[in-house]
PDB file of C-alpha atoms in Angstrom:
ATOM      1  CA  MET A   1     211.921 126.420 113.093  1.00 40.00           C
ATOM      2  CA  LYS A   2     210.475 124.457 110.187  1.00 43.00           C
ATOM      3  CA  LYS A   3     211.174 121.160 111.945  1.00 47.00           C
ATOM      4  CA  LYS A   4     209.511 122.445 115.117  1.00 42.00           C
ATOM      5  CA  THR A   5     206.453 123.492 113.141  1.00 40.00           C
ATOM      6  CA  ARG A   6     206.233 120.049 111.573  1.00 46.00           C
ATOM      7  CA  PHE A   7     206.500 118.395 114.976  1.00 45.00           C
ATOM      8  CA  LEU A   8     203.688 120.573 116.339  1.00 40.00           C
ATOM      9  CA  THR A   9     201.594 119.645 113.325  1.00 45.00           C
ATOM     10  CA  LEU A  10     202.232 115.964 114.024  1.00 45.00           C
ATOM     11  CA  PHE A  11     201.360 116.386 117.710  1.00 45.00           C
ATOM     12  CA  LEU A  12     198.118 118.170 116.796  1.00 43.00           C
ATOM     13  CA  LEU A  13     197.125 115.473 114.334  1.00 46.00           C
ATOM     14  CA  LEU A  14     197.757 112.749 116.907  1.00 44.00           C
ATOM     15  CA  HIS A  15     195.510 114.423 119.437  1.00 44.00           C
ATOM     16  CA  LEU A  16     192.816 115.274 116.918  1.00 43.00           C
ATOM     17  CA  GLY A  17     192.986 111.720 115.618  1.00 42.00           C
ATOM     18  CA  ALA A  18     192.327 110.391 119.099  1.00 41.00           C
ATOM     19  CA  MET A  19     189.376 112.764 119.371  1.00 41.00           C
ATOM     20  CA  ALA A  20     187.987 111.572 116.055  1.00 43.00           C
ATOM     21  CA  GLN A  21     188.321 107.868 116.774  1.00 39.00           C
ATOM     22  CA  ASN A  22     184.837 107.614 118.286  1.00 40.00           C
ATOM     23  CA  ASN A  23     183.003 110.279 116.326  1.00 49.00           C
ATOM     24  CA  PHE A  24     179.910 108.685 114.930  1.00 65.00           C
ATOM     25  CA  PHE A  25     179.307 108.287 111.226  1.00 83.00           C
ATOM     26  CA  SER A  26     176.316 110.392 110.195  1.00 88.00           C
ATOM     27  CA  SER A  27     174.553 107.304 108.850  1.00 90.00           C
ATOM     28  CA  SER A  28     174.753 105.634 112.274  1.00 91.00           C
ATOM     29  CA  VAL A  29     172.270 108.094 113.785  1.00 91.00           C
ATOM     30  CA  PHE A  30     169.250 106.612 111.997  1.00 92.00           C
ATOM     31  CA  GLU A  31     170.392 103.584 109.991  1.00 89.00           C
ATOM     32  CA  ASN A  32     173.719 101.965 110.920  1.00 91.00           C
ATOM     33  CA  LYS A  33     173.545 101.939 114.732  1.00 93.00           C
ATOM     34  CA  VAL A  34     175.443  98.670 115.228  1.00 93.00           C
ATOM     35  CA  VAL A  35     178.706 100.497 114.398  1.00 91.00           C
ATOM     36  CA  PHE A  36     178.741 102.150 117.833  1.00 89.00           C
ATOM     37  CA  ASN A  37     176.151 100.182 119.855  1.00 94.00           C
ATOM     38  CA  PRO A  38     176.729  96.410 120.305  1.00 95.00           C
ATOM     39  CA  SER A  39     173.191  95.911 121.659  1.00 96.00           C
ATOM     40  CA  GLN A  40     171.873  96.628 118.139  1.00 96.00           C
ATOM     41  CA  SER A  41     173.407  93.362 116.868  1.00 96.00           C
ATOM     42  CA  GLY A  42     170.710  91.159 115.355  1.00 94.00           C
ATOM     43  CA  LEU A  43     167.982  93.726 115.979  1.00 92.00           C
ATOM     44  CA  GLY A  44     167.116  93.875 112.283  1.00 87.00           C
ATOM     45  CA  GLU A  45     165.806  90.265 112.366  1.00 86.00           C
ATOM     46  CA  VAL A  46     167.850  89.313 109.255  1.00 93.00           C
ATOM     47  CA  LEU A  47     171.490  89.333 108.219  1.00 95.00           C
ATOM     48  CA  ARG A  48     172.515  92.931 107.507  1.00 96.00           C
ATOM     49  CA  LEU A  49     175.648  94.187 105.774  1.00 96.00           C
ATOM     50  CA  ASN A  50     176.798  97.801 106.052  1.00 96.00           C
ATOM     51  CA  GLY A  51     179.637  99.683 104.429  1.00 96.00           C
ATOM     52  CA  VAL A  52     180.519 103.350 105.008  1.00 96.00           C
ATOM     53  CA  PHE A  53     183.131 105.604 103.433  1.00 94.00           C
ATOM     54  CA  ARG A  54     183.729 109.195 104.566  1.00 89.00           C
ATOM     55  CA  SER A  55     186.032 111.618 102.794  1.00 86.00           C
ATOM     56  CA  PRO A  56     186.668 115.394 102.723  1.00 83.00           C
ATOM     57  CA  MET A  57     185.588 117.275  99.628  1.00 80.00           C
ATOM     58  CA  ASN A  58     188.877 119.207  99.685  1.00 75.00           C
ATOM     59  CA  ASN A  59     191.452 117.225  97.704  1.00 69.00           C
ATOM     60  CA  SER A  60     193.994 120.043  97.387  1.00 67.00           C
ATOM     61  CA  GLN A  61     196.104 119.034 100.397  1.00 69.00           C
ATOM     62  CA  PRO A  62     197.439 115.583 101.352  1.00 67.00           C
ATOM     63  CA  GLY A  63     196.818 113.873 104.656  1.00 68.00           C
ATOM     64  CA  LEU A  64     193.200 114.873 105.259  1.00 73.00           C
ATOM     65  CA  ALA A  65     191.102 112.324 107.117  1.00 75.00           C
ATOM     66  CA  LYS A  66     189.461 109.422 105.349  1.00 82.00           C
ATOM     67  CA  GLU A  67     187.409 106.931 107.319  1.00 88.00           C
ATOM     68  CA  TYR A  68     185.911 103.523 106.577  1.00 92.00           C
ATOM     69  CA  ALA A  69     183.562 101.168 108.384  1.00 93.00           C
ATOM     70  CA  ALA A  70     182.155  97.737 107.579  1.00 95.00           C
ATOM     71  CA  SER A  71     179.776  95.674 109.671  1.00 95.00           C
ATOM     72  CA  ALA A  72     177.676  92.536 109.579  1.00 96.00           C
ATOM     73  CA  ASP A  73     175.101  91.481 112.142  1.00 97.00           C
ATOM     74  CA  MET A  74     172.385  88.856 112.384  1.00 96.00           C
ATOM     75  CA  PRO A  75     170.058  87.183 114.909  1.00 96.00           C
ATOM     76  CA  ILE A  76     171.044  83.744 116.186  1.00 95.00           C
ATOM     77  CA  SER A  77     167.838  83.145 118.159  1.00 93.00           C
ATOM     78  CA  GLU A  78     164.645  84.966 119.041  1.00 90.00           C
ATOM     79  CA  THR A  79     166.454  86.853 121.801  1.00 93.00           C
ATOM     80  CA  ALA A  80     170.133  87.033 120.785  1.00 96.00           C
ATOM     81  CA  GLY A  81     172.255  88.400 117.964  1.00 97.00           C
ATOM     82  CA  ILE A  82     175.894  88.718 116.915  1.00 97.00           C
ATOM     83  CA  GLY A  83     177.849  91.278 114.959  1.00 97.00           C
ATOM     84  CA  LEU A  84     181.249  92.045 113.462  1.00 96.00           C
ATOM     85  CA  ILE A  85     182.477  95.632 113.099  1.00 94.00           C
ATOM     86  CA  MET A  86     185.652  96.907 111.460  1.00 93.00           C
ATOM     87  CA  THR A  87     186.643 100.569 111.193  1.00 91.00           C
ATOM     88  CA  ARG A  88     189.719 102.345 109.883  1.00 88.00           C
ATOM     89  CA  GLN A  89     190.879 105.956 109.963  1.00 83.00           C
ATOM     90  CA  ASN A  90     193.677 107.594 108.023  1.00 78.00           C
ATOM     91  CA  ILE A  91     194.494 111.072 109.353  1.00 73.00           C
ATOM     92  CA  GLY A  92     197.755 112.472 108.035  1.00 68.00           C
ATOM     93  CA  ILE A  93     200.382 109.962 109.143  1.00 69.00           C
ATOM     94  CA  LEU A  94     198.110 108.474 111.793  1.00 73.00           C
ATOM     95  CA  ASN A  95     196.496 105.121 111.010  1.00 77.00           C
ATOM     96  CA  GLN A  96     193.973 103.597 113.378  1.00 80.00           C
ATOM     97  CA  SER A  97     192.138 100.301 112.920  1.00 85.00           C
ATOM     98  CA  LEU A  98     189.458  98.749 115.086  1.00 88.00           C
ATOM     99  CA  PHE A  99     188.173  95.166 114.933  1.00 91.00           C
ATOM    100  CA  ASN A 100     185.236  94.368 117.194  1.00 91.00           C
ATOM    101  CA  PHE A 101     182.995  91.325 117.753  1.00 95.00           C
ATOM    102  CA  SER A 102     179.644  91.971 119.436  1.00 96.00           C
ATOM    103  CA  TYR A 103     176.978  89.896 121.149  1.00 97.00           C
ATOM    104  CA  ALA A 104     173.510  91.071 122.190  1.00 97.00           C
ATOM    105  CA  TYR A 105     170.766  89.537 124.305  1.00 97.00           C
ATOM    106  CA  GLY A 106     167.227  90.860 124.683  1.00 95.00           C
ATOM    107  CA  MET A 107     164.129  90.426 126.798  1.00 93.00           C
ATOM    108  CA  SER A 108     160.508  91.474 126.397  1.00 92.00           C
ATOM    109  CA  PHE A 109     157.974  92.865 128.874  1.00 90.00           C
ATOM    110  CA  LYS A 110     154.190  92.567 128.915  1.00 83.00           C
ATOM    111  CA  SER A 111     153.847  96.289 128.305  1.00 81.00           C
ATOM    112  CA  GLY A 112     155.348  95.828 124.833  1.00 86.00           C
ATOM    113  CA  MET A 113     158.658  97.327 125.886  1.00 94.00           C
ATOM    114  CA  LYS A 114     161.870  95.464 125.057  1.00 95.00           C
ATOM    115  CA  LEU A 115     165.327  95.696 126.602  1.00 96.00           C
ATOM    116  CA  ARG A 116     168.513  94.612 124.911  1.00 97.00           C
ATOM    117  CA  PHE A 117     172.084  94.439 126.245  1.00 97.00           C
ATOM    118  CA  GLY A 118     175.221  94.127 124.149  1.00 96.00           C
ATOM    119  CA  ILE A 119     178.936  93.612 124.724  1.00 95.00           C
ATOM    120  CA  GLY A 120     181.706  94.196 122.224  1.00 94.00           C
ATOM    121  CA  ALA A 121     185.292  92.939 122.371  1.00 92.00           C
ATOM    122  CA  GLY A 122     188.212  93.182 119.978  1.00 91.00           C
ATOM    123  CA  PHE A 123     191.392  95.158 119.445  1.00 87.00           C
ATOM    124  CA  ARG A 124     192.500  98.591 118.320  1.00 82.00           C
ATOM    125  CA  ASN A 125     195.778  99.369 116.600  1.00 81.00           C
ATOM    126  CA  THR A 126     197.249 102.878 116.203  1.00 74.00           C
ATOM    127  CA  ARG A 127     200.364 103.581 114.157  1.00 74.00           C
ATOM    128  CA  VAL A 128     202.286 106.554 112.813  1.00 71.00           C
ATOM    129  CA  VAL A 129     203.626 105.622 109.383  1.00 65.00           C
ATOM    130  CA  GLU A 130     205.457 107.274 106.516  1.00 56.00           C
ATOM    131  CA  ASN A 131     202.602 106.794 104.075  1.00 49.00           C
ATOM    132  CA  SER A 132     199.048 106.322 105.297  1.00 47.00           C
ATOM    133  CA  GLY A 133     197.654 105.345 101.914  1.00 47.00           C
ATOM    134  CA  LEU A 134     196.598 108.917 101.134  1.00 42.00           C
ATOM    135  CA  GLY A 135     199.689 109.881  99.170  1.00 42.00           C
ATOM    136  CA  GLY A 136     201.097 112.002 102.002  1.00 41.00           C
ATOM    137  CA  THR A 137     204.649 111.951 103.301  1.00 46.00           C
ATOM    138  CA  ILE A 138     205.839 111.719 106.881  1.00 46.00           C
ATOM    139  CA  ILE A 139     205.825 114.884 109.000  1.00 48.00           C
ATOM    140  CA  GLY A 140     208.632 115.344 111.483  1.00 51.00           C
ATOM    141  CA  ASP A 141     211.307 112.915 112.658  1.00 58.00           C
ATOM    142  CA  PRO A 142     210.266 109.201 112.679  1.00 57.00           C
ATOM    143  CA  GLY A 143     212.620 108.726 115.634  1.00 61.00           C
ATOM    144  CA  ASP A 144     210.887 111.392 117.679  1.00 62.00           C
ATOM    145  CA  PRO A 145     209.722 110.177 121.157  1.00 63.00           C
ATOM    146  CA  THR A 146     206.107 111.072 120.381  1.00 61.00           C
ATOM    147  CA  VAL A 147     206.134 108.906 117.256  1.00 62.00           C
ATOM    148  CA  LEU A 148     207.917 106.073 119.051  1.00 62.00           C
ATOM    149  CA  ALA A 149     205.385 106.248 121.890  1.00 63.00           C
ATOM    150  CA  TYR A 150     202.629 105.317 119.440  1.00 61.00           C
ATOM    151  CA  ASN A 151     204.533 102.772 117.393  1.00 66.00           C
ATOM    152  CA  SER A 152     205.905 100.920 120.432  1.00 64.00           C
ATOM    153  CA  VAL A 153     202.436 100.168 121.795  1.00 64.00           C
ATOM    154  CA  PRO A 154     201.108  96.762 120.647  1.00 71.00           C
ATOM    155  CA  PRO A 155     197.489  96.406 119.514  1.00 74.00           C
ATOM    156  CA  SER A 156     195.353  97.110 122.566  1.00 75.00           C
ATOM    157  CA  PHE A 157     192.288  95.264 123.803  1.00 81.00           C
ATOM    158  CA  PHE A 158     189.065  97.113 123.089  1.00 81.00           C
ATOM    159  CA  SER A 159     185.711  96.541 124.732  1.00 87.00           C
ATOM    160  CA  SER A 160     182.346  98.286 124.738  1.00 90.00           C
ATOM    161  CA  PHE A 161     178.997  97.899 126.431  1.00 94.00           C
ATOM    162  CA  GLY A 162     175.618  99.068 125.194  1.00 95.00           C
ATOM    163  CA  MET A 163     171.924  98.857 125.937  1.00 96.00           C
ATOM    164  CA  THR A 164     168.771  99.628 123.968  1.00 96.00           C
ATOM    165  CA  LEU A 165     165.342 100.092 125.523  1.00 96.00           C
ATOM    166  CA  TYR A 166     162.638 100.332 122.897  1.00 95.00           C
ATOM    167  CA  THR A 167     159.002 100.071 121.895  1.00 94.00           C
ATOM    168  CA  GLU A 168     157.393 100.328 118.469  1.00 90.00           C
ATOM    169  CA  LYS A 169     157.892 104.108 118.471  1.00 93.00           C
ATOM    170  CA  LEU A 170     160.419 104.953 121.204  1.00 95.00           C
ATOM    171  CA  GLU A 171     164.107 104.004 121.460  1.00 96.00           C
ATOM    172  CA  LEU A 172     166.638 104.805 124.195  1.00 96.00           C
ATOM    173  CA  GLN A 173     170.323 103.922 123.707  1.00 96.00           C
ATOM    174  CA  LEU A 174     173.255 104.130 126.118  1.00 95.00           C
ATOM    175  CA  VAL A 175     176.810 103.081 125.202  1.00 93.00           C
ATOM    176  CA  ALA A 176     180.144 102.963 127.058  1.00 90.00           C
ATOM    177  CA  PRO A 177     182.586 102.578 124.113  1.00 84.00           C
ATOM    178  CA  ASN A 178     185.899 102.562 126.011  1.00 76.00           C
ATOM    179  CA  LEU A 179     185.598 100.308 129.047  1.00 74.00           C
ATOM    180  CA  THR A 180     189.344  99.527 129.142  1.00 72.00           C
ATOM    181  CA  ALA A 181     190.727 102.917 128.060  1.00 65.00           C
ATOM    182  CA  GLY A 182     191.942 103.771 131.549  1.00 58.00           C
ATOM    183  CA  LEU A 183     194.089 100.619 131.677  1.00 62.00           C
ATOM    184  CA  GLN A 184     195.977 101.273 128.451  1.00 59.00           C
ATOM    185  CA  ASN A 185     199.437 102.726 127.906  1.00 53.00           C
ATOM    186  CA  LYS A 186     200.110 105.847 130.038  1.00 57.00           C
ATOM    187  CA  THR A 187     201.014 107.897 126.984  1.00 53.00           C
ATOM    188  CA  LEU A 188     197.596 107.208 125.489  1.00 53.00           C
ATOM    189  CA  GLN A 189     195.808 107.986 128.754  1.00 58.00           C
ATOM    190  CA  THR A 190     196.552 111.688 128.313  1.00 58.00           C
ATOM    191  CA  LEU A 191     194.546 111.821 125.075  1.00 61.00           C
ATOM    192  CA  ASP A 192     190.876 112.575 124.760  1.00 63.00           C
ATOM    193  CA  TYR A 193     188.363 109.804 124.121  1.00 70.00           C
ATOM    194  CA  VAL A 194     184.640 109.114 124.395  1.00 76.00           C
ATOM    195  CA  MET A 195     183.567 107.905 127.842  1.00 78.00           C
ATOM    196  CA  MET A 196     179.807 107.656 127.280  1.00 86.00           C
ATOM    197  CA  GLN A 197     177.276 108.305 124.550  1.00 90.00           C
ATOM    198  CA  GLY A 198     173.531 107.917 124.342  1.00 91.00           C
ATOM    199  CA  GLY A 199     170.430 109.037 122.551  1.00 93.00           C
ATOM    200  CA  LEU A 200     166.656 109.076 122.529  1.00 96.00           C
ATOM    201  CA  GLY A 201     164.633 108.563 119.361  1.00 96.00           C
ATOM    202  CA  TYR A 202     160.921 108.752 118.585  1.00 96.00           C
ATOM    203  CA  LYS A 203     159.109 107.513 115.471  1.00 94.00           C
ATOM    204  CA  LEU A 204     155.929 109.211 114.294  1.00 91.00           C
ATOM    205  CA  ASN A 205     153.804 107.509 111.643  1.00 87.00           C
ATOM    206  CA  MET A 206     152.729 109.941 108.914  1.00 83.00           C
ATOM    207  CA  GLY A 207     150.900 107.686 106.425  1.00 71.00           C
ATOM    208  CA  GLY A 208     147.269 107.678 105.460  1.00 68.00           C
ATOM    209  CA  GLY A 209     146.926 110.833 103.383  1.00 65.00           C
ATOM    210  CA  LYS A 210     146.753 111.332  99.631  1.00 65.00           C
ATOM    211  CA  LEU A 211     150.501 111.975  99.306  1.00 68.00           C
ATOM    212  CA  LEU A 212     151.975 109.684 101.936  1.00 75.00           C
ATOM    213  CA  GLY A 213     151.383 105.930 102.061  1.00 75.00           C
ATOM    214  CA  PRO A 214     151.045 103.841 105.228  1.00 76.00           C
ATOM    215  CA  GLY A 215     154.804 103.225 105.416  1.00 78.00           C
ATOM    216  CA  SER A 216     155.721 106.912 105.712  1.00 89.00           C
ATOM    217  CA  TYR A 217     157.132 108.190 108.996  1.00 91.00           C
ATOM    218  CA  ALA A 218     159.290 110.803 110.718  1.00 93.00           C
ATOM    219  CA  LYS A 219     162.010 110.086 113.305  1.00 95.00           C
ATOM    220  CA  VAL A 220     163.317 112.603 115.811  1.00 96.00           C
ATOM    221  CA  PHE A 221     166.629 112.029 117.600  1.00 96.00           C
ATOM    222  CA  ALA A 222     168.484 113.777 120.441  1.00 95.00           C
ATOM    223  CA  GLY A 223     171.755 112.508 121.896  1.00 93.00           C
ATOM    224  CA  ALA A 224     174.976 113.356 123.702  1.00 91.00           C
ATOM    225  CA  ILE A 225     178.632 112.276 123.595  1.00 88.00           C
ATOM    226  CA  MET A 226     180.745 112.680 126.741  1.00 86.00           C
ATOM    227  CA  TYR A 227     184.488 113.119 126.152  1.00 80.00           C
ATOM    228  CA  LYS A 228     187.144 112.568 128.822  1.00 76.00           C
ATOM    229  CA  GLU A 229     188.725 116.019 128.491  1.00 73.00           C
ATOM    230  CA  THR A 230     186.506 118.244 126.360  1.00 74.00           C
ATOM    231  CA  GLY A 231     183.171 117.545 128.039  1.00 80.00           C
ATOM    232  CA  MET A 232     179.794 116.944 126.457  1.00 86.00           C
ATOM    233  CA  LEU A 233     178.712 117.330 122.850  1.00 86.00           C
ATOM    234  CA  ILE A 234     174.963 117.540 122.156  1.00 91.00           C
ATOM    235  CA  GLN A 235     173.424 116.504 118.856  1.00 92.00           C
ATOM    236  CA  GLY A 236     169.955 116.261 117.383  1.00 94.00           C
ATOM    237  CA  GLY A 237     168.309 115.381 114.118  1.00 95.00           C
ATOM    238  CA  VAL A 238     165.194 114.484 112.187  1.00 96.00           C
ATOM    239  CA  GLN A 239     164.592 111.973 109.393  1.00 96.00           C
ATOM    240  CA  VAL A 240     161.536 111.816 107.127  1.00 93.00           C
ATOM    241  CA  ASN A 241     160.655 108.764 105.031  1.00 91.00           C
ATOM    242  CA  ALA A 242     158.178 109.198 102.182  1.00 88.00           C
ATOM    243  CA  ASN A 243     156.423 106.011 101.024  1.00 83.00           C
ATOM    244  CA  ASN A 244     159.667 104.001 101.478  1.00 82.00           C
ATOM    245  CA  LEU A 245     160.823 105.574  98.209  1.00 86.00           C
ATOM    246  CA  LEU A 246     162.972 108.385  99.564  1.00 90.00           C
ATOM    247  CA  SER A 247     164.226 109.562 102.945  1.00 93.00           C
ATOM    248  CA  ALA A 248     165.846 112.823 104.018  1.00 95.00           C
ATOM    249  CA  ASN A 249     167.622 113.770 107.239  1.00 96.00           C
ATOM    250  CA  LEU A 250     169.051 116.814 108.978  1.00 96.00           C
ATOM    251  CA  ILE A 251     171.521 116.542 111.911  1.00 94.00           C
ATOM    252  CA  TYR A 252     173.184 119.265 113.983  1.00 93.00           C
ATOM    253  CA  SER A 253     175.686 119.111 116.869  1.00 89.00           C
ATOM    254  CA  THR A 254     176.930 121.724 119.323  1.00 88.00           C
ATOM    255  CA  SER A 255     180.409 121.385 117.802  1.00 81.00           C
ATOM    256  CA  GLY A 256     178.990 123.371 114.892  1.00 84.00           C
ATOM    257  CA  ILE A 257     178.656 120.481 112.441  1.00 86.00           C
ATOM    258  CA  MET A 258     175.518 120.393 110.294  1.00 91.00           C
ATOM    259  CA  THR A 259     174.680 117.355 108.152  1.00 93.00           C
ATOM    260  CA  VAL A 260     172.082 116.927 105.431  1.00 95.00           C
ATOM    261  CA  GLY A 261     171.405 113.615 103.729  1.00 96.00           C
ATOM    262  CA  VAL A 262     169.150 111.541 101.509  1.00 96.00           C
ATOM    263  CA  GLY A 263     168.472 107.811 101.364  1.00 95.00           C
ATOM    264  CA  VAL A 264     167.205 105.754  98.448  1.00 94.00           C
ATOM    265  CA  PRO A 265     165.969 102.153  98.919  1.00 91.00           C
ATOM    266  CA  ILE A 266     166.612  99.527  96.246  1.00 89.00           C
ATOM    267  CA  GLU A 267     164.022  96.738  95.878  1.00 82.00           C
ATOM    268  CA  ASN A 268     163.293  96.533  99.634  1.00 81.00           C
ATOM    269  CA  THR A 269     166.611  94.774 100.347  1.00 90.00           C
ATOM    270  CA  ALA A 270     169.237  97.495  99.933  1.00 94.00           C
ATOM    271  CA  GLN A 271     169.608 101.189 100.577  1.00 94.00           C
ATOM    272  CA  ILE A 272     172.095 103.923  99.712  1.00 95.00           C
ATOM    273  CA  ASN A 273     172.478 106.946 101.998  1.00 96.00           C
ATOM    274  CA  LEU A 274     174.406 110.076 101.052  1.00 95.00           C
ATOM    275  CA  ASN A 275     175.335 112.629 103.719  1.00 94.00           C
ATOM    276  CA  TYR A 276     177.153 115.935 103.494  1.00 92.00           C
ATOM    277  CA  SER A 277     178.528 117.763 106.563  1.00 89.00           C
ATOM    278  CA  VAL A 278     179.886 121.301 106.986  1.00 86.00           C
ATOM    279  CA  GLY A 279     181.334 123.287 109.888  1.00 79.00           C
ATOM    280  CA  GLY A 280     182.896 122.090 113.106  1.00 68.00           C
ATOM    281  CA  LEU A 281     185.836 123.021 115.292  1.00 50.00           C
ATOM    282  CA  TYR A 282     188.233 120.490 113.709  1.00 55.00           C
ATOM    283  CA  SER A 283     187.008 120.700 110.125  1.00 56.00           C
ATOM    284  CA  ASN A 284     189.966 122.760 108.858  1.00 59.00           C
ATOM    285  CA  ALA A 285     192.652 120.651 110.575  1.00 56.00           C
ATOM    286  CA  ILE A 286     191.265 117.207 109.729  1.00 61.00           C
ATOM    287  CA  TYR A 287     188.834 117.685 106.832  1.00 64.00           C
ATOM    288  CA  GLY A 288     190.201 120.725 104.998  1.00 61.00           C
ATOM    289  CA  GLY A 289     187.269 123.033 105.715  1.00 65.00           C
ATOM    290  CA  SER A 290     185.393 122.263 102.485  1.00 74.00           C
ATOM    291  CA  GLY A 291     182.747 119.876 103.718  1.00 82.00           C
ATOM    292  CA  LEU A 292     182.658 116.151 104.336  1.00 86.00           C
ATOM    293  CA  ALA A 293     180.904 113.552 102.182  1.00 91.00           C
ATOM    294  CA  GLU A 294     179.726 110.170 103.474  1.00 94.00           C
ATOM    295  CA  ILE A 295     178.380 107.236 101.483  1.00 96.00           C
ATOM    296  CA  HIS A 296     176.589 104.412 103.286  1.00 96.00           C
ATOM    297  CA  PHE A 297     175.401 101.202 101.645  1.00 96.00           C
ATOM    298  CA  MET A 298     173.186  98.731 103.501  1.00 96.00           C
ATOM    299  CA  TYR A 299     171.962  95.326 102.355  1.00 96.00           C
ATOM    300  CA  ARG A 300     169.366  93.194 104.133  1.00 93.00           C
ATOM    301  CA  PHE A 301     168.969  89.527 103.295  1.00 92.00           C
ATOM    302  CA  LYS A 302     165.404  88.350 102.879  1.00 83.00           C
ATOM    303  CA  LYS A 303     163.775  86.198 105.529  1.00 78.00           C
ATOM    304  CA  ARG A 304     163.599  82.510 104.700  1.00 69.00           C
TER     305      ARG A 304
END
């Protein structure tokens, strides 16, 4: 009975891990968009470096999810940009790594509107291992067919496509993050994954008063993520920037996850964002039910 329970736990973690593989980092809603949208590569006009670490606040049980992301992107001409994105997830005994190279090309219209397309290509590797780097031990039998089904699959090709339509105040994004998912191993085809995601953002300038300088603004965002099996997840949020000295954001999704965060710029070239999330259908199984902390660091090189 105990062995059966452990196997069911393993099976659950594998499926939940597949669900989590495309969940956005909270910082990517307003700041670090290149992580999920290849058309954002080079959009910042300078070389940008981003690093994100997400970890549950509950440290009492081993094997809870920890996630990492690192990216670099830069323009290579007035209309094109490139990027490099690496992500890693450790969930129990499930390890998943993603390495992705992106290229974006844009065009401008007389109305002031701009359109940008991006393509990403790389590989994804998923493994069930005895120790995932979190201090946990293996659950179940390493010779079990479910475990072997994952570990026998070589690193798979990964591709994504994205577009961004934007003006000075308005931004529309649409991303297909799993263009080749249907062609992968049949065992993996039965798992849930993101088929499409998109969002609409609007920036409202708030400067000019006694308290807020000309650089102050508010951003409103609404988006959706379409999963293969579980349907659509809706999310929305707002971010307020006060005099480029401090920013605050609030994000909520229909999965029941609420996120609050603050951002602090450092000498106009770097920024640190801290986000804290609570709730959600999978929070107990993957994150321990005690909240989720995310730290995002961004550095922008100065223009020459």
